[in-house]
mmCIF file of C-alpha atoms and ligand atoms in Angstrom:
data_model
loop_
_atom_site.group_PDB
_atom_site.id
_atom_site.type_symbol
_atom_site.label_atom_id
_atom_site.label_comp_id
_atom_site.label_asym_id
_atom_site.label_seq_id
_atom_site.Cartn_x
_atom_site.Cartn_y
_atom_site.Cartn_z
ATOM 1 C CA MET A 14 42.263 60.184 37.324
ATOM 2 C CA THR A 15 42.347 57.667 34.199
ATOM 3 C CA ARG A 16 42.595 54.197 34.784
ATOM 4 C CA LYS A 17 45.819 54.169 32.861
ATOM 5 C CA SER A 18 47.704 56.487 34.876
ATOM 6 C CA ARG A 19 46.485 53.951 38.038
ATOM 7 C CA THR A 20 49.854 52.813 40.141
ATOM 8 C CA LEU A 21 50.225 49.120 41.701
ATOM 9 C CA GLY A 22 50.643 50.908 44.569
ATOM 10 C CA GLU A 23 46.790 52.327 44.544
ATOM 11 C CA PHE A 24 45.366 49.603 42.678
ATOM 12 C CA ILE A 25 46.593 47.396 45.445
ATOM 13 C CA ILE A 26 45.192 49.332 48.414
ATOM 14 C CA GLU A 27 41.901 50.359 46.440
ATOM 15 C CA ASN A 28 41.800 46.198 45.758
ATOM 16 C CA GLN A 29 42.397 45.034 49.612
ATOM 17 C CA SER A 30 38.946 44.666 50.046
ATOM 18 C CA ASP A 31 39.324 41.689 48.324
ATOM 19 C CA PHE A 32 40.309 40.043 51.194
ATOM 20 C CA PRO A 33 38.613 39.726 54.384
ATOM 21 C CA TYR A 34 41.264 37.622 56.223
ATOM 22 C CA ALA A 35 44.214 38.987 54.681
ATOM 23 C CA ASN A 36 44.858 42.015 57.365
ATOM 24 C CA GLY A 37 46.846 43.620 54.617
ATOM 25 C CA GLU A 38 49.277 41.043 54.633
ATOM 26 C CA LEU A 39 48.944 39.624 51.220
ATOM 27 C CA SER A 40 49.196 43.541 49.885
ATOM 28 C CA ARG A 41 52.718 43.950 51.778
ATOM 29 C CA LEU A 42 53.581 40.162 49.960
ATOM 30 C CA ILE A 43 52.814 42.107 46.509
ATOM 31 C CA ASN A 44 54.550 44.843 47.480
ATOM 32 C CA SER A 45 57.805 42.712 48.229
ATOM 33 C CA ILE A 46 57.651 41.160 45.028
ATOM 34 C CA ARG A 47 57.056 44.157 43.353
ATOM 35 C CA LEU A 48 60.093 45.674 45.002
ATOM 36 C CA ALA A 49 62.610 43.220 44.241
ATOM 37 C CA ALA A 50 61.252 42.813 40.219
ATOM 38 C CA LYS A 51 62.195 46.055 40.431
ATOM 39 C CA VAL A 52 66.227 45.188 41.499
ATOM 40 C CA VAL A 53 66.173 42.490 39.087
ATOM 41 C CA SER A 54 64.795 44.062 36.341
ATOM 42 C CA HIS A 55 67.857 46.885 36.992
ATOM 43 C CA LYS A 56 70.351 43.993 37.020
ATOM 44 C CA VAL A 57 68.994 42.334 33.539
ATOM 45 C CA ASN A 58 68.961 45.934 31.680
ATOM 46 C CA LYS A 59 72.750 45.965 32.931
ATOM 47 C CA ALA A 60 73.608 42.177 31.680
ATOM 48 C CA GLY A 61 77.126 42.814 29.629
ATOM 49 C CA LEU A 62 78.176 46.348 31.468
ATOM 50 C CA VAL A 63 78.483 43.957 34.902
ATOM 51 C CA ASP A 64 79.490 40.527 35.567
ATOM 52 C CA ILE A 65 76.116 38.459 35.691
ATOM 53 C CA THR A 66 76.088 36.611 32.764
ATOM 54 C CA GLY A 67 77.247 33.289 32.407
ATOM 55 C CA ALA A 68 77.201 30.407 34.516
ATOM 56 C CA ALA A 69 77.766 30.239 38.729
ATOM 57 C CA GLY A 70 79.398 27.120 38.634
ATOM 58 C CA GLU A 71 77.222 25.095 40.570
ATOM 59 C CA VAL A 72 73.934 22.816 39.983
ATOM 60 C CA ASN A 73 71.001 23.059 41.165
ATOM 61 C CA ILE A 74 68.519 20.064 42.459
ATOM 62 C CA GLN A 75 67.368 19.431 38.699
ATOM 63 C CA GLY A 76 70.830 18.605 37.385
ATOM 64 C CA GLU A 77 71.018 22.237 35.629
ATOM 65 C CA ASN A 78 73.687 24.766 35.519
ATOM 66 C CA GLN A 79 73.157 27.876 37.458
ATOM 67 C CA GLN A 80 73.579 30.850 36.153
ATOM 68 C CA LYS A 81 74.845 34.302 37.930
ATOM 69 C CA LEU A 82 71.386 35.868 37.445
ATOM 70 C CA ASP A 83 69.616 32.477 38.866
ATOM 71 C CA VAL A 84 71.079 33.125 41.703
ATOM 72 C CA PHE A 85 71.469 36.514 42.153
ATOM 73 C CA ALA A 86 67.040 37.057 41.545
ATOM 74 C CA ASN A 87 66.626 33.792 43.847
ATOM 75 C CA GLU A 88 68.831 35.851 46.540
ATOM 76 C CA THR A 89 67.308 39.194 45.749
ATOM 77 C CA PHE A 90 63.602 37.737 46.150
ATOM 78 C CA ILE A 91 64.002 35.374 49.204
ATOM 79 C CA ASN A 92 65.875 39.248 50.941
ATOM 80 C CA SER A 93 63.065 40.908 50.272
ATOM 81 C CA LEU A 94 60.676 38.760 51.511
ATOM 82 C CA VAL A 95 62.892 37.778 54.929
ATOM 83 C CA ASN A 96 63.403 41.260 55.557
ATOM 84 C CA ARG A 97 59.835 42.137 55.509
ATOM 85 C CA GLU A 98 58.841 39.048 57.385
ATOM 86 C CA ILE A 99 55.858 38.437 55.492
ATOM 87 C CA VAL A 100 55.934 34.984 54.839
ATOM 88 C CA CYS A 101 56.356 31.874 56.957
ATOM 89 C CA GLY A 102 58.205 29.893 53.985
ATOM 90 C CA ILE A 103 59.742 30.270 50.759
ATOM 91 C CA ALA A 104 60.531 27.415 47.860
ATOM 92 C CA SER A 105 62.570 27.860 45.011
ATOM 93 C CA GLU A 106 63.652 26.533 42.013
ATOM 94 C CA GLU A 107 67.170 27.137 43.163
ATOM 95 C CA ASN A 108 66.917 26.323 46.979
ATOM 96 C CA ASP A 109 67.054 21.733 47.633
ATOM 97 C CA SER A 110 64.632 22.420 49.782
ATOM 98 C CA PHE A 111 61.845 25.516 51.576
ATOM 99 C CA ILE A 112 63.014 27.599 54.304
ATOM 100 C CA THR A 113 61.780 28.571 57.138
ATOM 101 C CA ILE A 114 60.809 31.642 58.102
ATOM 102 C CA LYS A 115 60.092 32.192 61.998
ATOM 103 C CA GLY A 116 59.960 35.954 62.165
ATOM 104 C CA GLN A 117 61.736 38.513 64.528
ATOM 105 C CA ASN A 118 60.383 36.772 67.514
ATOM 106 C CA LYS A 119 60.641 33.439 65.987
ATOM 107 C CA ASP A 120 56.693 32.884 66.542
ATOM 108 C CA HIS A 121 56.009 31.695 62.943
ATOM 109 C CA LYS A 122 53.102 34.123 63.010
ATOM 110 C CA ASN A 123 53.225 34.386 58.603
ATOM 111 C CA LYS A 124 50.023 32.939 57.210
ATOM 112 C CA TYR A 125 51.629 32.737 53.542
ATOM 113 C CA ILE A 126 54.157 30.759 51.857
ATOM 114 C CA LEU A 127 55.502 31.532 48.427
ATOM 115 C CA LEU A 128 57.155 28.950 45.208
ATOM 116 C CA MET A 129 58.674 30.510 42.507
ATOM 117 C CA ASP A 130 60.704 30.176 40.154
ATOM 118 C CA PRO A 131 63.321 33.849 40.558
ATOM 119 C CA LEU A 132 64.446 33.108 37.140
ATOM 120 C CA ASP A 133 62.523 31.566 33.679
ATOM 121 C CA GLY A 134 64.253 31.056 30.925
ATOM 122 C CA SER A 135 67.784 31.784 32.038
ATOM 123 C CA SER A 136 69.772 30.412 29.574
ATOM 124 C CA ASN A 137 68.190 33.712 27.243
ATOM 125 C CA ILE A 138 70.303 36.182 29.665
ATOM 126 C CA ASP A 139 73.797 35.582 27.611
ATOM 127 C CA VAL A 140 72.127 36.476 24.395
ATOM 128 C CA ASN A 141 70.360 39.491 25.529
ATOM 129 C CA ALA A 142 66.626 37.770 25.188
ATOM 130 C CA SER A 143 63.955 37.757 27.631
ATOM 131 C CA VAL A 144 63.543 36.268 30.953
ATOM 132 C CA GLY A 145 60.682 36.249 33.653
ATOM 133 C CA THR A 146 60.232 35.228 37.165
ATOM 134 C CA VAL A 147 57.102 32.987 38.134
ATOM 135 C CA PHE A 148 55.227 33.074 41.262
ATOM 136 C CA SER A 149 52.364 31.551 43.290
ATOM 137 C CA ILE A 150 51.191 32.258 46.857
ATOM 138 C CA TYR A 151 49.163 29.931 49.232
ATOM 139 C CA ARG A 152 47.595 30.296 52.932
ATOM 140 C CA ARG A 153 49.365 27.788 55.364
ATOM 141 C CA VAL A 154 47.786 24.887 56.194
ATOM 142 C CA THR A 155 49.393 23.913 59.352
ATOM 143 C CA PRO A 156 48.810 25.989 62.701
ATOM 144 C CA VAL A 157 50.230 29.708 62.939
ATOM 145 C CA GLY A 158 52.748 29.959 65.427
ATOM 146 C CA THR A 159 54.444 26.325 64.232
ATOM 147 C CA PRO A 160 57.267 25.707 61.827
ATOM 148 C CA VAL A 161 55.675 25.589 58.219
ATOM 149 C CA THR A 162 55.975 21.671 56.805
ATOM 150 C CA MET A 163 55.994 20.187 53.368
ATOM 151 C CA GLU A 164 52.790 19.595 53.514
ATOM 152 C CA ASP A 165 52.025 23.491 53.374
ATOM 153 C CA PHE A 166 53.522 23.628 50.147
ATOM 154 C CA LEU A 167 52.091 20.068 48.452
ATOM 155 C CA GLN A 168 48.843 22.171 47.851
ATOM 156 C CA PRO A 169 47.098 21.902 44.519
ATOM 157 C CA GLY A 170 47.050 24.614 42.460
ATOM 158 C CA ASN A 171 43.439 25.283 42.918
ATOM 159 C CA LEU A 172 44.060 26.784 46.705
ATOM 160 C CA GLN A 173 46.500 29.122 45.332
ATOM 161 C CA VAL A 174 45.341 32.643 46.708
ATOM 162 C CA ALA A 175 47.234 34.518 44.573
ATOM 163 C CA ALA A 176 50.001 34.353 41.698
ATOM 164 C CA GLY A 177 51.607 35.799 38.759
ATOM 165 C CA TYR A 178 54.726 36.375 36.720
ATOM 166 C CA ILE A 179 56.990 39.267 35.850
ATOM 167 C CA VAL A 180 58.648 39.403 32.269
ATOM 168 C CA TYR A 181 61.566 41.324 31.967
ATOM 169 C CA GLY A 182 61.176 41.901 28.193
ATOM 170 C CA THR A 183 61.339 45.574 26.142
ATOM 171 C CA SER A 184 60.090 46.556 29.259
ATOM 172 C CA THR A 185 59.164 44.880 32.667
ATOM 173 C CA ILE A 186 55.659 43.826 32.985
ATOM 174 C CA LEU A 187 54.576 42.295 36.722
ATOM 175 C CA VAL A 188 50.992 40.210 36.047
ATOM 176 C CA TYR A 189 48.828 38.593 38.850
ATOM 177 C CA SER A 190 45.986 37.435 39.966
ATOM 178 C CA THR A 191 44.314 37.289 43.637
ATOM 179 C CA GLY A 192 41.252 35.190 41.959
ATOM 180 C CA ASN A 193 39.279 38.499 41.080
ATOM 181 C CA GLY A 194 40.626 38.539 37.317
ATOM 182 C CA VAL A 195 44.154 39.598 35.929
ATOM 183 C CA ASN A 196 46.093 42.795 35.594
ATOM 184 C CA GLY A 197 49.199 43.940 33.942
ATOM 185 C CA PHE A 198 51.461 46.645 35.364
ATOM 186 C CA THR A 199 54.660 48.141 33.289
ATOM 187 C CA LEU A 200 57.455 49.399 35.161
ATOM 188 C CA ASN A 201 58.500 53.065 34.240
ATOM 189 C CA PRO A 202 62.211 52.525 34.968
ATOM 190 C CA ALA A 203 62.664 56.122 35.409
ATOM 191 C CA LEU A 204 60.196 56.776 37.951
ATOM 192 C CA GLY A 205 60.354 52.838 39.703
ATOM 193 C CA THR A 206 56.560 52.744 39.100
ATOM 194 C CA TYR A 207 54.487 50.265 37.823
ATOM 195 C CA TYR A 208 51.473 51.846 36.045
ATOM 196 C CA LEU A 209 47.877 49.489 35.440
ATOM 197 C CA SER A 210 48.915 48.922 31.845
ATOM 198 C CA HIS A 211 46.885 45.829 31.184
ATOM 199 C CA PRO A 212 43.983 46.110 32.881
ATOM 200 C CA ASP A 213 41.638 42.721 33.101
ATOM 201 C CA ILE A 214 43.889 40.565 30.768
ATOM 202 C CA LYS A 215 41.147 38.256 28.977
ATOM 203 C CA ILE A 216 42.913 35.574 26.493
ATOM 204 C CA PRO A 217 40.769 34.809 23.262
ATOM 205 C CA GLU A 218 38.701 32.094 23.559
ATOM 206 C CA ASP A 219 40.952 30.811 19.793
ATOM 207 C CA GLY A 220 44.248 31.839 18.627
ATOM 208 C CA THR A 221 46.685 31.341 15.814
ATOM 209 C CA ILE A 222 50.238 30.907 17.526
ATOM 210 C CA TYR A 223 51.522 27.271 18.619
ATOM 211 C CA SER A 224 54.502 27.469 21.102
ATOM 212 C CA VAL A 225 56.356 24.321 21.601
ATOM 213 C CA ASN A 226 60.089 22.893 21.408
ATOM 214 C CA GLU A 227 59.533 21.289 18.279
ATOM 215 C CA GLY A 228 63.278 19.988 17.794
ATOM 216 C CA HIS A 229 61.427 17.096 20.838
ATOM 217 C CA TYR A 230 59.209 16.227 17.912
ATOM 218 C CA ARG A 231 59.796 12.298 17.198
ATOM 219 C CA ARG A 232 60.086 12.132 20.820
ATOM 220 C CA PHE A 233 56.640 13.788 21.629
ATOM 221 C CA PRO A 234 53.371 11.072 22.163
ATOM 222 C CA GLN A 235 50.932 10.599 19.205
ATOM 223 C CA GLY A 236 48.610 12.770 20.033
ATOM 224 C CA ILE A 237 50.929 15.835 20.379
ATOM 225 C CA LYS A 238 51.988 14.944 17.119
ATOM 226 C CA ASN A 239 48.675 15.129 15.275
ATOM 227 C CA TYR A 240 48.114 18.177 17.184
ATOM 228 C CA ILE A 241 51.498 20.031 15.637
ATOM 229 C CA LYS A 242 50.428 18.521 12.354
ATOM 230 C CA TYR A 243 46.717 20.019 12.723
ATOM 231 C CA CYS A 244 48.545 23.314 13.655
ATOM 232 C CA GLN A 245 50.337 23.304 10.535
ATOM 233 C CA GLU A 246 47.951 22.025 8.253
ATOM 234 C CA GLU A 247 46.415 24.189 5.013
ATOM 235 C CA LYS A 248 42.926 24.976 5.928
ATOM 236 C CA GLY A 249 40.477 27.923 7.398
ATOM 237 C CA ASN A 250 43.037 29.975 9.225
ATOM 238 C CA ARG A 251 45.810 27.467 9.671
ATOM 239 C CA PRO A 252 48.650 26.775 9.105
ATOM 240 C CA TYR A 253 49.266 29.087 12.699
ATOM 241 C CA THR A 254 52.644 30.495 13.479
ATOM 242 C CA SER A 255 55.125 28.798 15.558
ATOM 243 C CA ARG A 256 56.508 31.503 18.376
ATOM 244 C CA TYR A 257 58.872 30.077 20.904
ATOM 245 C CA ILE A 258 61.007 32.029 23.381
ATOM 246 C CA GLY A 259 62.281 29.686 25.679
ATOM 247 C CA SER A 260 60.724 30.975 28.324
ATOM 248 C CA LEU A 261 57.393 29.965 29.899
ATOM 249 C CA ALA A 262 56.658 33.252 31.427
ATOM 250 C CA ASN A 263 57.206 34.783 28.125
ATOM 251 C CA ASP A 264 55.531 32.466 25.631
ATOM 252 C CA MET A 265 52.417 32.689 27.771
ATOM 253 C CA HIS A 266 52.679 36.477 27.987
ATOM 254 C CA ARG A 267 52.346 36.944 24.356
ATOM 255 C CA ASN A 268 49.861 33.891 23.971
ATOM 256 C CA LEU A 269 47.889 35.398 26.792
ATOM 257 C CA LEU A 270 47.397 39.060 25.196
ATOM 258 C CA LYS A 271 47.248 37.223 21.542
ATOM 259 C CA GLY A 272 45.276 33.795 21.877
ATOM 260 C CA GLY A 273 47.527 30.704 21.099
ATOM 261 C CA ILE A 274 49.073 27.565 22.833
ATOM 262 C CA TYR A 275 51.867 26.629 25.102
ATOM 263 C CA MET A 276 52.773 22.678 25.309
ATOM 264 C CA TYR A 277 55.779 21.461 26.875
ATOM 265 C CA PRO A 278 54.996 17.720 26.416
ATOM 266 C CA SER A 279 56.210 14.599 28.038
ATOM 267 C CA SER A 280 58.892 12.563 25.663
ATOM 268 C CA SER A 281 60.389 9.391 25.672
ATOM 269 C CA LYS A 282 63.189 10.996 27.114
ATOM 270 C CA ALA A 283 61.388 13.044 29.921
ATOM 271 C CA PRO A 284 57.833 10.889 30.995
ATOM 272 C CA LYS A 285 56.681 13.698 33.165
ATOM 273 C CA GLY A 286 58.124 16.349 30.665
ATOM 274 C CA LYS A 287 60.748 19.211 32.048
ATOM 275 C CA LEU A 288 58.369 22.425 33.720
ATOM 276 C CA ARG A 289 57.740 21.800 37.404
ATOM 277 C CA LEU A 290 54.434 21.704 39.117
ATOM 278 C CA LEU A 291 54.682 23.977 41.907
ATOM 279 C CA TYR A 292 56.158 27.076 40.768
ATOM 280 C CA GLU A 293 55.929 27.230 36.955
ATOM 281 C CA CYS A 294 52.910 24.988 35.930
ATOM 282 C CA ASN A 295 50.249 26.031 38.937
ATOM 283 C CA PRO A 296 50.961 30.002 38.610
ATOM 284 C CA ILE A 297 50.537 29.738 35.185
ATOM 285 C CA ALA A 298 47.917 27.532 34.649
ATOM 286 C CA PHE A 299 46.196 30.191 37.784
ATOM 287 C CA ILE A 300 46.434 32.930 35.473
ATOM 288 C CA VAL A 301 45.911 31.611 32.351
ATOM 289 C CA GLU A 302 42.288 30.072 34.211
ATOM 290 C CA GLN A 303 41.948 33.262 35.471
ATOM 291 C CA ALA A 304 41.933 35.075 32.021
ATOM 292 C CA GLY A 305 39.360 32.842 30.492
ATOM 293 C CA GLY A 306 41.926 29.820 29.399
ATOM 294 C CA LYS A 307 42.523 26.629 29.904
ATOM 295 C CA ALA A 308 45.665 24.606 31.379
ATOM 296 C CA ILE A 309 45.958 20.553 31.460
ATOM 297 C CA ASP A 310 48.952 17.997 31.197
ATOM 298 C CA GLY A 311 47.672 16.356 28.412
ATOM 299 C CA TYR A 312 44.436 14.742 30.355
ATOM 300 C CA GLN A 313 43.351 16.857 33.197
ATOM 301 C CA ARG A 314 43.066 20.076 35.047
ATOM 302 C CA ILE A 315 46.326 21.112 35.804
ATOM 303 C CA LEU A 316 45.144 22.925 39.076
ATOM 304 C CA ASP A 317 43.338 19.913 40.615
ATOM 305 C CA ILE A 318 46.595 17.302 40.413
ATOM 306 C CA LYS A 319 47.756 17.039 44.154
ATOM 307 C CA PRO A 320 51.448 17.630 44.609
ATOM 308 C CA THR A 321 53.878 14.599 46.174
ATOM 309 C CA GLU A 322 57.185 16.361 45.670
ATOM 310 C CA LEU A 323 58.322 19.918 45.747
ATOM 311 C CA HIS A 324 60.137 19.803 42.497
ATOM 312 C CA GLU A 325 57.647 17.535 40.782
ATOM 313 C CA ARG A 326 57.661 18.160 36.712
ATOM 314 C CA ILE A 327 54.305 17.912 34.607
ATOM 315 C CA PRO A 328 53.604 18.124 30.959
ATOM 316 C CA PHE A 329 51.804 21.280 29.768
ATOM 317 C CA VAL A 330 49.821 22.230 27.826
ATOM 318 C CA CYS A 331 48.030 25.884 28.084
ATOM 319 C CA GLY A 332 46.489 28.708 26.587
ATOM 320 C CA SER A 333 43.124 29.794 24.663
ATOM 321 C CA SER A 334 40.485 27.299 26.014
ATOM 322 C CA ASN A 335 39.604 26.207 22.416
ATOM 323 C CA MET A 336 42.803 25.008 21.336
ATOM 324 C CA VAL A 337 43.433 23.285 24.373
ATOM 325 C CA ASP A 338 40.147 21.621 24.443
ATOM 326 C CA LYS A 339 41.761 20.336 20.829
ATOM 327 C CA VAL A 340 44.984 18.820 22.502
ATOM 328 C CA GLU A 341 42.734 17.250 24.918
ATOM 329 C CA GLU A 342 40.832 15.638 21.786
ATOM 330 C CA PHE A 343 44.107 14.516 19.858
ATOM 331 C CA MET A 344 45.216 13.362 23.155
ATOM 332 C CA LYS A 345 42.557 10.793 23.766
ATOM 333 C CA GLU A 346 41.906 9.825 20.098
ATOM 334 C CA ALA A 347 45.525 8.868 19.859
ATOM 335 C CA ASP A 348 45.239 7.143 22.756
ATOM 336 C CA GLU A 349 41.954 5.110 21.875
ATOM 337 C CA ASN A 350 43.838 3.897 18.362
HETATM 338 P P1 AHG B 427 64.339 28.046 33.772
HETATM 339 O O1 AHG B 427 65.127 28.419 33.042
HETATM 340 O O2 AHG B 427 63.797 28.312 34.806
HETATM 341 O O3 AHG B 427 64.953 26.366 34.110
HETATM 342 O O4 AHG B 427 62.913 27.710 32.880
HETATM 343 C C1 AHG B 427 63.102 26.923 31.681
HETATM 344 C C2 AHG B 427 62.104 26.571 31.192
HETATM 345 C C3 AHG B 427 60.728 27.152 30.182
HETATM 346 O O5 AHG B 427 60.464 28.393 30.847
HETATM 347 C C4 AHG B 427 60.997 26.913 28.812
HETATM 348 O O6 AHG B 427 60.014 27.246 28.170
HETATM 349 C C5 AHG B 427 62.016 25.780 29.136
HETATM 350 O O7 AHG B 427 62.121 25.850 30.111
HETATM 351 C C6 AHG B 427 62.716 26.291 28.019
HETATM 352 O O8 AHG B 427 62.846 24.779 27.571
HETATM 353 P P2 AHG B 427 63.213 24.001 26.506
HETATM 354 O O9 AHG B 427 64.869 24.775 25.809
HETATM 355 O O10 AHG B 427 63.793 22.192 26.609
HETATM 356 O O11 AHG B 427 62.911 24.054 25.037
HETATM 357 MN MN1 MN B 428 61.660 28.202 34.470
HETATM 358 MN MN1 MN B 429 64.241 29.387 36.563
#
């Protein structure tokens, strides 16, 4: 059998030995994510035909209008994980607080917690553009057998045991890492099977794509402004190409494959930026680092930041390592002047 025809199910079984302590629990967890992603993918493809576009009428804890598909994706992922009793807690962009899962015997016996952005780039849905899902998995730190606490969720990203994202684009691709490199699986919708389409993804050290919402340019820190000017300068392989989908998972997926940088910096209006540390930046940073790239908040490594709240925001710069290093240089230089 060639590598290309390997299914995600086969891949999970083959790589189970990567987790000597996992008892298949982490594999079952990835399994339920792939199932929920299939359901969401199916729904996304029918948007416009079924009543799933538009606002749900509620505002989430971030003060953002929830879209119907935000709610649907959130419920689909939560149900898939709760029904199979594989995690002891879930935190989501769409829920104010974390959810405790006791298990059928109310014994809180599961070891893992999951954090997620169930639908990333949800404003894209009404215009038939790509959306995604981002997820992060940790081992709980409080004792098995007791209810999870906030401490289990506020772990630094360097303790993630697995992380990944799904892009619902021209095809649906699930990309994940358990700390042994990054692999991508494309869904064949006719069969409902994911195939290993992108084995051992490595991000190029350099790239020529920069992704940032330049509408906020005037509000960015001087170091970021200078870097954007550098990207636009006519010199060597510059100007770089500007590409921005407005869905972190999709923008990063492209930059991961092609080489590039994604930035959601702080601004005078939003000093902590927009993206959420726990279920957007940390999982993407984990994937990018596993692929050989870097992720910083402008100054320090994202994965070393100790979170203080569930929905905490953080400025985010990630992608090809040389490009991220350059931003760090520009930030330092601007601060010294
Ligand atoms: P979400 O749809 O989960 O709220 O996330 C959207 C995020 C991120 O994915 C995207 O890159 C960014 O917000 C877009 O924000 P702007 O519209 O401000 O550029
Ligand atoms: Mn998001
Ligand atoms: Mn979202």
